[in-house]
PDB file of N, CA, C and O in Angstrom:
ATOM      1  N   MET A   1      23.054  -6.859   8.484  1.00  0.00           N
ATOM      2  CA  MET A   1      22.585  -7.938   8.199  1.00  0.00           C
ATOM      3  C   MET A   1      23.556  -7.796   6.065  1.00  0.00           C
ATOM      4  O   MET A   1      23.058  -7.149   4.975  1.00  0.00           O
ATOM      5  N   ASP A   2      24.068  -9.119   6.203  1.00  0.00           N
ATOM      6  CA  ASP A   2      24.381  -9.176   4.522  1.00  0.00           C
ATOM      7  C   ASP A   2      23.291  -8.893   3.286  1.00  0.00           C
ATOM      8  O   ASP A   2      22.095  -9.631   3.694  1.00  0.00           O
ATOM      9  N   PRO A   3      23.208  -8.822   2.155  1.00  0.00           N
ATOM     10  CA  PRO A   3      21.838  -8.508   1.670  1.00  0.00           C
ATOM     11  C   PRO A   3      21.694 -10.233   0.746  1.00  0.00           C
ATOM     12  O   PRO A   3      22.991 -10.741   0.934  1.00  0.00           O
ATOM     13  N   LEU A   4      20.554 -10.881   0.770  1.00  0.00           N
ATOM     14  CA  LEU A   4      20.537 -12.427  -0.159  1.00  0.00           C
ATOM     15  C   LEU A   4      21.048 -12.466  -1.479  1.00  0.00           C
ATOM     16  O   LEU A   4      21.453 -11.207  -2.372  1.00  0.00           O
ATOM     17  N   PRO A   5      22.369 -13.031  -1.672  1.00  0.00           N
ATOM     18  CA  PRO A   5      22.367 -12.833  -3.477  1.00  0.00           C
ATOM     19  C   PRO A   5      20.777 -12.991  -4.339  1.00  0.00           C
ATOM     20  O   PRO A   5      20.105 -13.421  -4.466  1.00  0.00           O
ATOM     21  N   PRO A   6      21.188 -12.188  -5.889  1.00  0.00           N
ATOM     22  CA  PRO A   6      20.399 -12.346  -6.679  1.00  0.00           C
ATOM     23  C   PRO A   6      19.913 -14.219  -6.703  1.00  0.00           C
ATOM     24  O   PRO A   6      20.532 -14.670  -7.219  1.00  0.00           O
ATOM     25  N   LEU A   7      18.255 -13.988  -7.517  1.00  0.00           N
ATOM     26  CA  LEU A   7      18.184 -15.259  -7.933  1.00  0.00           C
ATOM     27  C   LEU A   7      17.960 -14.525  -9.326  1.00  0.00           C
ATOM     28  O   LEU A   7      17.630 -13.664 -10.036  1.00  0.00           O
ATOM     29  N   THR A   8      18.756 -15.785  -9.874  1.00  0.00           N
ATOM     30  CA  THR A   8      18.424 -16.160 -11.866  1.00  0.00           C
ATOM     31  C   THR A   8      17.144 -16.948 -12.026  1.00  0.00           C
ATOM     32  O   THR A   8      16.866 -17.613 -11.849  1.00  0.00           O
ATOM     33  N   PRO A   9      16.834 -15.855 -13.416  1.00  0.00           N
ATOM     34  CA  PRO A   9      15.364 -16.860 -14.132  1.00  0.00           C
ATOM     35  C   PRO A   9      15.728 -18.424 -14.256  1.00  0.00           C
ATOM     36  O   PRO A   9      14.981 -18.654 -14.240  1.00  0.00           O
ATOM     37  N   GLU A  10      16.440 -18.543 -14.441  1.00  0.00           N
ATOM     38  CA  GLU A  10      17.158 -19.446 -15.602  1.00  0.00           C
ATOM     39  C   GLU A  10      17.182 -21.082 -13.829  1.00  0.00           C
ATOM     40  O   GLU A  10      16.292 -21.937 -14.189  1.00  0.00           O
ATOM     41  N   LEU A  11      17.534 -20.374 -13.164  1.00  0.00           N
ATOM     42  CA  LEU A  11      17.662 -21.449 -11.675  1.00  0.00           C
ATOM     43  C   LEU A  11      16.428 -21.335 -11.324  1.00  0.00           C
ATOM     44  O   LEU A  11      15.588 -22.847 -10.906  1.00  0.00           O
ATOM     45  N   LEU A  12      15.473 -20.482 -11.382  1.00  0.00           N
ATOM     46  CA  LEU A  12      14.147 -20.239 -10.718  1.00  0.00           C
ATOM     47  C   LEU A  12      13.283 -21.255 -12.415  1.00  0.00           C
ATOM     48  O   LEU A  12      12.253 -22.197 -11.502  1.00  0.00           O
ATOM     49  N   ARG A  13      13.444 -21.451 -13.101  1.00  0.00           N
ATOM     50  CA  ARG A  13      13.040 -21.698 -14.414  1.00  0.00           C
ATOM     51  C   ARG A  13      12.811 -23.348 -13.817  1.00  0.00           C
ATOM     52  O   ARG A  13      11.939 -23.801 -14.529  1.00  0.00           O
ATOM     53  N   GLU A  14      14.080 -23.720 -13.847  1.00  0.00           N
ATOM     54  CA  GLU A  14      14.728 -24.577 -13.760  1.00  0.00           C
ATOM     55  C   GLU A  14      14.154 -25.505 -12.402  1.00  0.00           C
ATOM     56  O   GLU A  14      13.931 -27.102 -12.413  1.00  0.00           O
ATOM     57  N   THR A  15      14.106 -24.816 -11.376  1.00  0.00           N
ATOM     58  CA  THR A  15      13.728 -25.132 -10.626  1.00  0.00           C
ATOM     59  C   THR A  15      11.929 -25.685 -10.072  1.00  0.00           C
ATOM     60  O   THR A  15      11.358 -26.604  -9.892  1.00  0.00           O
ATOM     61  N   LEU A  16      11.662 -25.143 -11.317  1.00  0.00           N
ATOM     62  CA  LEU A  16       9.652 -24.906 -10.985  1.00  0.00           C
ATOM     63  C   LEU A  16       9.254 -25.784 -12.693  1.00  0.00           C
ATOM     64  O   LEU A  16       8.411 -25.935 -12.622  1.00  0.00           O
ATOM     65  N   ARG A  17      10.443 -26.486 -13.249  1.00  0.00           N
ATOM     66  CA  ARG A  17       9.599 -26.795 -14.554  1.00  0.00           C
ATOM     67  C   ARG A  17       8.673 -28.854 -14.095  1.00  0.00           C
ATOM     68  O   ARG A  17       8.102 -28.336 -14.733  1.00  0.00           O
ATOM     69  N   GLY A  18       9.653 -28.964 -13.301  1.00  0.00           N
ATOM     70  CA  GLY A  18       8.483 -30.154 -12.701  1.00  0.00           C
ATOM     71  C   GLY A  18       6.697 -29.764 -11.994  1.00  0.00           C
ATOM     72  O   GLY A  18       6.185 -30.243 -12.998  1.00  0.00           O
ATOM     73  N   PRO A  19       7.295 -28.723 -11.392  1.00  0.00           N
ATOM     74  CA  PRO A  19       5.798 -28.124 -10.994  1.00  0.00           C
ATOM     75  C   PRO A  19       5.329 -27.624 -11.890  1.00  0.00           C
ATOM     76  O   PRO A  19       3.097 -27.577 -12.033  1.00  0.00           O
ATOM     77  N   PHE A  20       5.644 -26.743 -13.246  1.00  0.00           N
ATOM     78  CA  PHE A  20       4.930 -26.817 -14.125  1.00  0.00           C
ATOM     79  C   PHE A  20       4.179 -27.426 -14.996  1.00  0.00           C
ATOM     80  O   PHE A  20       2.915 -27.097 -15.334  1.00  0.00           O
ATOM     81  N   GLU A  21       5.131 -28.262 -15.274  1.00  0.00           N
ATOM     82  CA  GLU A  21       4.863 -29.426 -16.478  1.00  0.00           C
ATOM     83  C   GLU A  21       3.225 -30.395 -15.270  1.00  0.00           C
ATOM     84  O   GLU A  21       2.539 -30.550 -15.910  1.00  0.00           O
ATOM     85  N   ASP A  22       2.980 -30.034 -13.910  1.00  0.00           N
ATOM     86  CA  ASP A  22       2.346 -30.475 -13.527  1.00  0.00           C
ATOM     87  C   ASP A  22       0.825 -30.199 -13.214  1.00  0.00           C
ATOM     88  O   ASP A  22       0.143 -30.304 -13.669  1.00  0.00           O
ATOM     89  N   LEU A  23       1.514 -28.204 -13.430  1.00  0.00           N
ATOM     90  CA  LEU A  23       0.169 -27.330 -13.448  1.00  0.00           C
ATOM     91  C   LEU A  23      -0.612 -28.339 -14.594  1.00  0.00           C
ATOM     92  O   LEU A  23      -1.424 -28.240 -14.860  1.00  0.00           O
ATOM     93  N   CYS A  24       0.509 -27.640 -15.694  1.00  0.00           N
ATOM     94  CA  CYS A  24      -0.267 -27.696 -17.142  1.00  0.00           C
ATOM     95  C   CYS A  24      -1.202 -29.062 -16.670  1.00  0.00           C
ATOM     96  O   CYS A  24      -2.161 -29.437 -17.919  1.00  0.00           O
ATOM     97  N   ARG A  25      -0.615 -30.163 -16.982  1.00  0.00           N
ATOM     98  CA  ARG A  25      -1.412 -31.228 -16.498  1.00  0.00           C
ATOM     99  C   ARG A  25      -3.065 -31.441 -16.113  1.00  0.00           C
ATOM    100  O   ARG A  25      -4.145 -31.706 -16.669  1.00  0.00           O
ATOM    101  N   GLN A  26      -3.031 -30.483 -14.859  1.00  0.00           N
ATOM    102  CA  GLN A  26      -4.073 -30.499 -13.858  1.00  0.00           C
ATOM    103  C   GLN A  26      -4.722 -29.702 -14.888  1.00  0.00           C
ATOM    104  O   GLN A  26      -6.199 -30.244 -14.813  1.00  0.00           O
ATOM    105  N   VAL A  27      -4.629 -28.317 -15.212  1.00  0.00           N
ATOM    106  CA  VAL A  27      -5.288 -27.853 -16.056  1.00  0.00           C
ATOM    107  C   VAL A  27      -6.241 -28.157 -17.589  1.00  0.00           C
ATOM    108  O   VAL A  27      -7.493 -28.269 -17.257  1.00  0.00           O
ATOM    109  N   ALA A  28      -5.113 -29.281 -17.923  1.00  0.00           N
ATOM    110  CA  ALA A  28      -5.919 -29.576 -19.239  1.00  0.00           C
ATOM    111  C   ALA A  28      -6.338 -30.677 -19.109  1.00  0.00           C
ATOM    112  O   ALA A  28      -7.423 -30.916 -19.305  1.00  0.00           O
ATOM    113  N   ASP A  29      -5.978 -31.264 -17.828  1.00  0.00           N
ATOM    114  CA  ASP A  29      -7.494 -32.389 -17.353  1.00  0.00           C
ATOM    115  C   ASP A  29      -9.184 -32.296 -16.557  1.00  0.00           C
ATOM    116  O   ASP A  29      -9.594 -32.384 -16.965  1.00  0.00           O
ATOM    117  N   VAL A  30      -8.797 -30.550 -16.326  1.00  0.00           N
ATOM    118  CA  VAL A  30      -9.888 -30.161 -15.506  1.00  0.00           C
ATOM    119  C   VAL A  30     -10.614 -29.814 -16.714  1.00  0.00           C
ATOM    120  O   VAL A  30     -11.816 -29.880 -17.010  1.00  0.00           O
ATOM    121  N   VAL A  31     -10.166 -28.949 -17.316  1.00  0.00           N
ATOM    122  CA  VAL A  31     -10.497 -28.227 -18.858  1.00  0.00           C
ATOM    123  C   VAL A  31     -11.495 -29.550 -19.921  1.00  0.00           C
ATOM    124  O   VAL A  31     -12.298 -29.555 -20.357  1.00  0.00           O
ATOM    125  N   ASN A  32     -10.618 -30.114 -19.916  1.00  0.00           N
ATOM    126  CA  ASN A  32     -10.611 -31.897 -20.712  1.00  0.00           C
ATOM    127  C   ASN A  32     -12.260 -32.220 -20.048  1.00  0.00           C
ATOM    128  O   ASN A  32     -13.143 -33.367 -20.484  1.00  0.00           O
ATOM    129  N   ARG A  33     -12.287 -33.023 -18.809  1.00  0.00           N
ATOM    130  CA  ARG A  33     -13.625 -32.898 -17.402  1.00  0.00           C
ATOM    131  C   ARG A  33     -14.706 -32.004 -17.676  1.00  0.00           C
ATOM    132  O   ARG A  33     -16.292 -32.829 -17.542  1.00  0.00           O
ATOM    133  N   ALA A  34     -14.322 -30.829 -19.250  1.00  0.00           N
ATOM    134  CA  ALA A  34     -15.393 -30.497 -18.211  1.00  0.00           C
ATOM    135  C   ALA A  34     -16.665 -30.754 -19.667  1.00  0.00           C
ATOM    136  O   ALA A  34     -16.046 -30.798 -20.706  1.00  0.00           O
ATOM    137  N   PRO A  35     -18.109 -30.746 -19.071  1.00  0.00           N
ATOM    138  CA  PRO A  35     -19.203 -31.120 -20.042  1.00  0.00           C
ATOM    139  C   PRO A  35     -19.323 -29.814 -21.095  1.00  0.00           C
ATOM    140  O   PRO A  35     -18.897 -29.132 -21.039  1.00  0.00           O
ATOM    141  N   THR A  36     -18.933 -30.187 -22.646  1.00  0.00           N
ATOM    142  CA  THR A  36     -19.221 -29.502 -24.099  1.00  0.00           C
ATOM    143  C   THR A  36     -20.364 -28.484 -23.937  1.00  0.00           C
ATOM    144  O   THR A  36     -21.960 -28.783 -22.651  1.00  0.00           O
ATOM    145  N   GLY A  37     -20.317 -27.498 -24.167  1.00  0.00           N
ATOM    146  CA  GLY A  37     -21.402 -26.277 -23.636  1.00  0.00           C
ATOM    147  C   GLY A  37     -20.731 -25.516 -22.440  1.00  0.00           C
ATOM    148  O   GLY A  37     -21.644 -24.876 -21.828  1.00  0.00           O
ATOM    149  N   HIS A  38     -20.054 -26.138 -21.225  1.00  0.00           N
ATOM    150  CA  HIS A  38     -20.471 -26.119 -20.140  1.00  0.00           C
ATOM    151  C   HIS A  38     -19.017 -25.727 -19.523  1.00  0.00           C
ATOM    152  O   HIS A  38     -18.751 -25.688 -17.985  1.00  0.00           O
ATOM    153  N   VAL A  39     -18.012 -25.378 -20.132  1.00  0.00           N
ATOM    154  CA  VAL A  39     -16.630 -25.639 -20.211  1.00  0.00           C
ATOM    155  C   VAL A  39     -16.457 -24.229 -18.400  1.00  0.00           C
ATOM    156  O   VAL A  39     -16.060 -24.798 -18.183  1.00  0.00           O
ATOM    157  N   LEU A  40     -16.782 -23.366 -19.049  1.00  0.00           N
ATOM    158  CA  LEU A  40     -16.760 -21.807 -18.209  1.00  0.00           C
ATOM    159  C   LEU A  40     -17.189 -22.239 -16.516  1.00  0.00           C
ATOM    160  O   LEU A  40     -16.291 -22.074 -15.708  1.00  0.00           O
ATOM    161  N   ASN A  41     -18.107 -23.104 -16.268  1.00  0.00           N
ATOM    162  CA  ASN A  41     -18.573 -23.585 -15.041  1.00  0.00           C
ATOM    163  C   ASN A  41     -18.140 -24.661 -14.575  1.00  0.00           C
ATOM    164  O   ASN A  41     -18.773 -24.495 -13.391  1.00  0.00           O
ATOM    165  N   HIS A  42     -18.432 -25.127 -15.602  1.00  0.00           N
ATOM    166  CA  HIS A  42     -16.916 -26.396 -14.704  1.00  0.00           C
ATOM    167  C   HIS A  42     -15.701 -25.964 -14.797  1.00  0.00           C
ATOM    168  O   HIS A  42     -15.534 -27.084 -14.288  1.00  0.00           O
ATOM    169  N   SER A  43     -14.892 -25.343 -14.789  1.00  0.00           N
ATOM    170  CA  SER A  43     -13.652 -25.352 -15.275  1.00  0.00           C
ATOM    171  C   SER A  43     -13.236 -24.094 -15.060  1.00  0.00           C
ATOM    172  O   SER A  43     -11.796 -24.311 -13.963  1.00  0.00           O
ATOM    173  N   GLU A  44     -13.644 -23.120 -14.733  1.00  0.00           N
ATOM    174  CA  GLU A  44     -12.695 -21.905 -14.028  1.00  0.00           C
ATOM    175  C   GLU A  44     -11.821 -21.780 -12.695  1.00  0.00           C
ATOM    176  O   GLU A  44     -11.404 -20.997 -12.636  1.00  0.00           O
ATOM    177  N   GLU A  45     -13.570 -21.901 -11.889  1.00  0.00           N
ATOM    178  CA  GLU A  45     -12.894 -21.690 -10.610  1.00  0.00           C
ATOM    179  C   GLU A  45     -11.836 -23.137 -10.258  1.00  0.00           C
ATOM    180  O   GLU A  45     -10.791 -22.906  -9.748  1.00  0.00           O
ATOM    181  N   PRO A  46     -11.983 -24.158 -10.796  1.00  0.00           N
ATOM    182  CA  PRO A  46     -11.130 -24.967 -10.133  1.00  0.00           C
ATOM    183  C   PRO A  46      -9.402 -24.835 -10.654  1.00  0.00           C
ATOM    184  O   PRO A  46      -8.908 -24.593 -10.445  1.00  0.00           O
ATOM    185  N   VAL A  47      -9.910 -24.254 -12.354  1.00  0.00           N
ATOM    186  CA  VAL A  47      -7.967 -23.748 -13.043  1.00  0.00           C
ATOM    187  C   VAL A  47      -8.110 -22.970 -11.967  1.00  0.00           C
ATOM    188  O   VAL A  47      -6.631 -23.058 -11.842  1.00  0.00           O
ATOM    189  N   ARG A  48      -8.630 -21.475 -12.185  1.00  0.00           N
ATOM    190  CA  ARG A  48      -8.437 -20.484 -11.114  1.00  0.00           C
ATOM    191  C   ARG A  48      -7.305 -20.585  -9.211  1.00  0.00           C
ATOM    192  O   ARG A  48      -6.503 -20.358  -9.167  1.00  0.00           O
ATOM    193  N   ASP A  49      -8.150 -21.894  -8.882  1.00  0.00           N
ATOM    194  CA  ASP A  49      -7.710 -22.328  -7.942  1.00  0.00           C
ATOM    195  C   ASP A  49      -6.322 -23.122  -8.293  1.00  0.00           C
ATOM    196  O   ASP A  49      -5.212 -22.934  -6.976  1.00  0.00           O
ATOM    197  N   LEU A  50      -6.224 -23.868  -8.931  1.00  0.00           N
ATOM    198  CA  LEU A  50      -4.471 -24.369  -9.179  1.00  0.00           C
ATOM    199  C   LEU A  50      -3.480 -23.043  -9.522  1.00  0.00           C
ATOM    200  O   LEU A  50      -2.199 -23.474  -9.543  1.00  0.00           O
ATOM    201  N   LEU A  51      -3.928 -22.318  -9.982  1.00  0.00           N
ATOM    202  CA  LEU A  51      -2.897 -20.998 -10.712  1.00  0.00           C
ATOM    203  C   LEU A  51      -2.415 -20.095  -9.571  1.00  0.00           C
ATOM    204  O   LEU A  51      -1.491 -20.159  -8.672  1.00  0.00           O
ATOM    205  N   ALA A  52      -3.827 -20.096  -8.458  1.00  0.00           N
ATOM    206  CA  ALA A  52      -3.443 -19.813  -7.528  1.00  0.00           C
ATOM    207  C   ALA A  52      -2.460 -20.269  -5.898  1.00  0.00           C
ATOM    208  O   ALA A  52      -1.672 -20.041  -5.792  1.00  0.00           O
ATOM    209  N   ASP A  53      -2.246 -21.456  -6.312  1.00  0.00           N
ATOM    210  CA  ASP A  53      -1.217 -22.395  -5.588  1.00  0.00           C
ATOM    211  C   ASP A  53       0.039 -22.311  -6.160  1.00  0.00           C
ATOM    212  O   ASP A  53       0.453 -22.499  -5.364  1.00  0.00           O
ATOM    213  N   PHE A  54       0.175 -22.544  -7.430  1.00  0.00           N
ATOM    214  CA  PHE A  54       1.089 -22.394  -8.235  1.00  0.00           C
ATOM    215  C   PHE A  54       1.606 -21.092  -8.195  1.00  0.00           C
ATOM    216  O   PHE A  54       3.051 -20.987  -7.725  1.00  0.00           O
ATOM    217  N   ARG A  55       0.683 -20.119  -7.959  1.00  0.00           N
ATOM    218  CA  ARG A  55       0.939 -18.628  -7.812  1.00  0.00           C
ATOM    219  C   ARG A  55       2.698 -18.718  -6.294  1.00  0.00           C
ATOM    220  O   ARG A  55       3.386 -18.395  -6.138  1.00  0.00           O
ATOM    221  N   GLN A  56       1.453 -19.264  -4.921  1.00  0.00           N
ATOM    222  CA  GLN A  56       1.810 -19.931  -4.227  1.00  0.00           C
ATOM    223  C   GLN A  56       3.689 -20.174  -3.899  1.00  0.00           C
ATOM    224  O   GLN A  56       4.284 -19.840  -4.057  1.00  0.00           O
ATOM    225  N   THR A  57       3.541 -21.264  -4.977  1.00  0.00           N
ATOM    226  CA  THR A  57       4.604 -22.196  -5.150  1.00  0.00           C
ATOM    227  C   THR A  57       5.855 -21.351  -6.036  1.00  0.00           C
ATOM    228  O   THR A  57       6.774 -21.453  -5.235  1.00  0.00           O
ATOM    229  N   VAL A  58       5.494 -20.423  -6.637  1.00  0.00           N
ATOM    230  CA  VAL A  58       6.432 -19.649  -7.477  1.00  0.00           C
ATOM    231  C   VAL A  58       7.332 -18.842  -5.997  1.00  0.00           C
ATOM    232  O   VAL A  58       8.066 -18.529  -6.484  1.00  0.00           O
ATOM    233  N   TYR A  59       6.137 -17.801  -5.439  1.00  0.00           N
ATOM    234  CA  TYR A  59       6.815 -17.152  -4.473  1.00  0.00           C
ATOM    235  C   TYR A  59       7.597 -17.685  -3.503  1.00  0.00           C
ATOM    236  O   TYR A  59       8.834 -17.208  -3.606  1.00  0.00           O
ATOM    237  N   GLN A  60       7.073 -18.686  -2.966  1.00  0.00           N
ATOM    238  CA  GLN A  60       8.315 -19.574  -1.992  1.00  0.00           C
ATOM    239  C   GLN A  60       9.321 -20.133  -2.745  1.00  0.00           C
ATOM    240  O   GLN A  60      10.278 -19.686  -1.722  1.00  0.00           O
ATOM    241  N   THR A  61       9.264 -20.441  -3.081  1.00  0.00           N
ATOM    242  CA  THR A  61      11.103 -21.012  -4.340  1.00  0.00           C
ATOM    243  C   THR A  61      11.458 -20.107  -3.923  1.00  0.00           C
ATOM    244  O   THR A  61      12.799 -20.512  -4.330  1.00  0.00           O
ATOM    245  N   ALA A  62      11.100 -19.474  -5.350  1.00  0.00           N
ATOM    246  CA  ALA A  62      11.996 -18.064  -5.423  1.00  0.00           C
ATOM    247  C   ALA A  62      12.809 -17.154  -3.769  1.00  0.00           C
ATOM    248  O   ALA A  62      14.130 -17.482  -3.831  1.00  0.00           O
ATOM    249  N   LEU A  63      11.901 -16.687  -2.825  1.00  0.00           N
ATOM    250  CA  LEU A  63      12.687 -16.987  -1.496  1.00  0.00           C
ATOM    251  C   LEU A  63      13.074 -18.585  -1.325  1.00  0.00           C
ATOM    252  O   LEU A  63      14.507 -17.608  -0.698  1.00  0.00           O
ATOM    253  N   GLN A  64      12.666 -18.952  -1.121  1.00  0.00           N
ATOM    254  CA  GLN A  64      13.615 -20.256  -0.819  1.00  0.00           C
ATOM    255  C   GLN A  64      15.130 -20.615  -0.929  1.00  0.00           C
ATOM    256  O   GLN A  64      16.166 -20.251  -1.005  1.00  0.00           O
ATOM    257  N   LEU A  65      15.093 -20.246  -2.991  1.00  0.00           N
ATOM    258  CA  LEU A  65      16.482 -20.179  -3.698  1.00  0.00           C
ATOM    259  C   LEU A  65      17.242 -19.608  -3.069  1.00  0.00           C
ATOM    260  O   LEU A  65      18.193 -19.592  -2.792  1.00  0.00           O
ATOM    261  N   ARG A  66      16.705 -17.892  -2.940  1.00  0.00           N
ATOM    262  CA  ARG A  66      18.301 -16.400  -2.713  1.00  0.00           C
ATOM    263  C   ARG A  66      18.196 -16.935  -1.285  1.00  0.00           C
ATOM    264  O   ARG A  66      19.562 -17.154  -0.865  1.00  0.00           O
ATOM    265  N   ILE A  67      17.148 -17.726   0.218  1.00  0.00           N
ATOM    266  CA  ILE A  67      17.930 -18.332   1.018  1.00  0.00           C
ATOM    267  C   ILE A  67      19.005 -19.336   0.822  1.00  0.00           C
ATOM    268  O   ILE A  67      20.422 -19.349   1.771  1.00  0.00           O
ATOM    269  N   ASP A  68      18.549 -19.873   0.316  1.00  0.00           N
ATOM    270  CA  ASP A  68      19.282 -21.502   0.129  1.00  0.00           C
ATOM    271  C   ASP A  68      20.708 -20.842  -0.188  1.00  0.00           C
ATOM    272  O   ASP A  68      21.634 -21.273   0.047  1.00  0.00           O
ATOM    273  N   ALA A  69      21.038 -19.988  -1.433  1.00  0.00           N
ATOM    274  CA  ALA A  69      21.405 -19.422  -1.792  1.00  0.00           C
ATOM    275  C   ALA A  69      22.859 -18.328  -0.473  1.00  0.00           C
ATOM    276  O   ALA A  69      23.681 -19.081  -0.946  1.00  0.00           O
ATOM    277  N   ALA A  70      22.253 -17.855   0.063  1.00  0.00           N
ATOM    278  CA  ALA A  70      22.904 -17.363   1.268  1.00  0.00           C
ATOM    279  C   ALA A  70      23.528 -18.270   2.358  1.00  0.00           C
ATOM    280  O   ALA A  70      24.047 -17.983   2.491  1.00  0.00           O
ATOM    281  N   GLU A  71      22.644 -18.633   2.499  1.00  0.00           N
ATOM    282  CA  GLU A  71      23.150 -20.267   3.214  1.00  0.00           C
ATOM    283  C   GLU A  71      24.730 -20.906   2.599  1.00  0.00           C
ATOM    284  O   GLU A  71      25.732 -21.479   3.581  1.00  0.00           O
ATOM    285  N   ALA A  72      24.280 -21.221   1.663  1.00  0.00           N
ATOM    286  CA  ALA A  72      25.602 -21.715   0.798  1.00  0.00           C
ATOM    287  C   ALA A  72      26.622 -21.168   1.296  1.00  0.00           C
ATOM    288  O   ALA A  72      27.852 -21.179   0.842  1.00  0.00           O
ATOM    289  N   ALA A  73      26.510 -19.566   1.122  1.00  0.00           N
ATOM    290  CA  ALA A  73      27.760 -18.506   0.781  1.00  0.00           C
ATOM    291  C   ALA A  73      28.570 -18.684   2.210  1.00  0.00           C
ATOM    292  O   ALA A  73      29.283 -18.039   2.202  1.00  0.00           O
ATOM    293  N   PHE A  74      27.463 -18.677   2.961  1.00  0.00           N
ATOM    294  CA  PHE A  74      27.769 -18.568   4.350  1.00  0.00           C
ATOM    295  C   PHE A  74      29.531 -19.768   5.099  1.00  0.00           C
ATOM    296  O   PHE A  74      28.851 -20.586   4.517  1.00  0.00           O
ATOM    297  N   SER A  75      30.087 -19.064   5.396  1.00  0.00           N
ATOM    298  CA  SER A  75      31.391 -19.851   5.702  1.00  0.00           C
ATOM    299  C   SER A  75      31.274 -20.042   7.385  1.00  0.00           C
ATOM    300  O   SER A  75      31.725 -18.822   8.017  1.00  0.00           O
ATOM    301  N   PRO A  76      31.062 -20.704   7.870  1.00  0.00           N
ATOM    302  CA  PRO A  76      31.459 -20.843   9.253  1.00  0.00           C
ATOM    303  C   PRO A  76      32.810 -20.539   9.857  1.00  0.00           C
ATOM    304  O   PRO A  76      33.196 -19.848  10.981  1.00  0.00           O
ATOM    305  N   ASP A  77      33.286 -20.585   8.887  1.00  0.00           N
ATOM    306  CA  ASP A  77      35.122 -20.113   9.289  1.00  0.00           C
ATOM    307  C   ASP A  77      35.289 -18.633   8.596  1.00  0.00           C
ATOM    308  O   ASP A  77      36.343 -18.327   9.650  1.00  0.00           O
ATOM    309  N   ARG A  78      34.492 -18.371   8.595  1.00  0.00           N
ATOM    310  CA  ARG A  78      34.281 -16.414   7.616  1.00  0.00           C
ATOM    311  C   ARG A  78      34.926 -15.791   9.540  1.00  0.00           C
ATOM    312  O   ARG A  78      34.273 -15.845  10.689  1.00  0.00           O
ATOM    313  N   PRO A  79      35.737 -14.644   9.035  1.00  0.00           N
ATOM    314  CA  PRO A  79      35.652 -14.307  10.236  1.00  0.00           C
ATOM    315  C   PRO A  79      34.340 -13.352  11.209  1.00  0.00           C
ATOM    316  O   PRO A  79      34.082 -12.332  10.435  1.00  0.00           O
ATOM    317  N   ASN A  80      34.502 -13.642  12.542  1.00  0.00           N
ATOM    318  CA  ASN A  80      32.811 -12.164  12.490  1.00  0.00           C
ATOM    319  C   ASN A  80      33.050 -10.697  12.983  1.00  0.00           C
ATOM    320  O   ASN A  80      34.392 -10.468  13.485  1.00  0.00           O
ATOM    321  N   HIS A  81      33.234 -10.411  12.496  1.00  0.00           N
ATOM    322  CA  HIS A  81      33.323  -8.853  12.622  1.00  0.00           C
ATOM    323  C   HIS A  81      32.585  -8.581  13.383  1.00  0.00           C
ATOM    324  O   HIS A  81      32.925  -7.056  13.157  1.00  0.00           O
ATOM    325  N   ARG A  82      31.500  -8.465  13.945  1.00  0.00           N
ATOM    326  CA  ARG A  82      30.934  -8.296  15.268  1.00  0.00           C
ATOM    327  C   ARG A  82      32.135  -7.980  16.806  1.00  0.00           C
ATOM    328  O   ARG A  82      33.111  -8.274  16.878  1.00  0.00           O
ATOM    329  N   PRO A  83      31.848  -6.546  16.715  1.00  0.00           N
ATOM    330  CA  PRO A  83      33.026  -6.490  18.029  1.00  0.00           C
ATOM    331  C   PRO A  83      32.218  -7.443  19.420  1.00  0.00           C
ATOM    332  O   PRO A  83      31.481  -7.663  20.169  1.00  0.00           O
ATOM    333  N   THR A  84      33.564  -7.906  19.814  1.00  0.00           N
ATOM    334  CA  THR A  84      33.392  -9.283  21.333  1.00  0.00           C
ATOM    335  C   THR A  84      32.824  -7.736  22.608  1.00  0.00           C
ATOM    336  O   THR A  84      33.522  -6.695  22.379  1.00  0.00           O
ATOM    337  N   ALA A  85      32.332  -8.943  23.547  1.00  0.00           N
ATOM    338  CA  ALA A  85      32.904  -8.279  24.609  1.00  0.00           C
ATOM    339  C   ALA A  85      33.844  -7.153  25.354  1.00  0.00           C
ATOM    340  O   ALA A  85      34.079  -6.285  25.681  1.00  0.00           O
ATOM    341  N   ARG A  86      34.713  -8.268  25.122  1.00  0.00           N
ATOM    342  CA  ARG A  86      36.231  -7.077  25.527  1.00  0.00           C
ATOM    343  C   ARG A  86      36.493  -5.869  24.789  1.00  0.00           C
ATOM    344  O   ARG A  86      37.583  -5.124  25.229  1.00  0.00           O
ATOM    345  N   GLN A  87      36.342  -5.514  23.276  1.00  0.00           N
ATOM    346  CA  GLN A  87      36.771  -4.814  22.791  1.00  0.00           C
ATOM    347  C   GLN A  87      35.981  -3.407  22.892  1.00  0.00           C
ATOM    348  O   GLN A  87      34.906  -3.273  22.952  1.00  0.00           O
TER     349      GLN A  87
END
């Protein structure tokens, strides 16, 4: 099996720009809605959940980008190097 092509940080950053901006809006909204004097009690867990979801998104996106690059590099016209049954 051929190794997957490497993932560049620049591609990952550009791909995740939109989801990261959404995350920042959501975190700001949660923190801003928390009542004064109770910010930790009302925002810590929802923010932790948002970050957990984003962590999963980052990992899945990184893996998918590597897989997509490998598929793009695959040429169906490339000769198959495996021996056939007749060889």
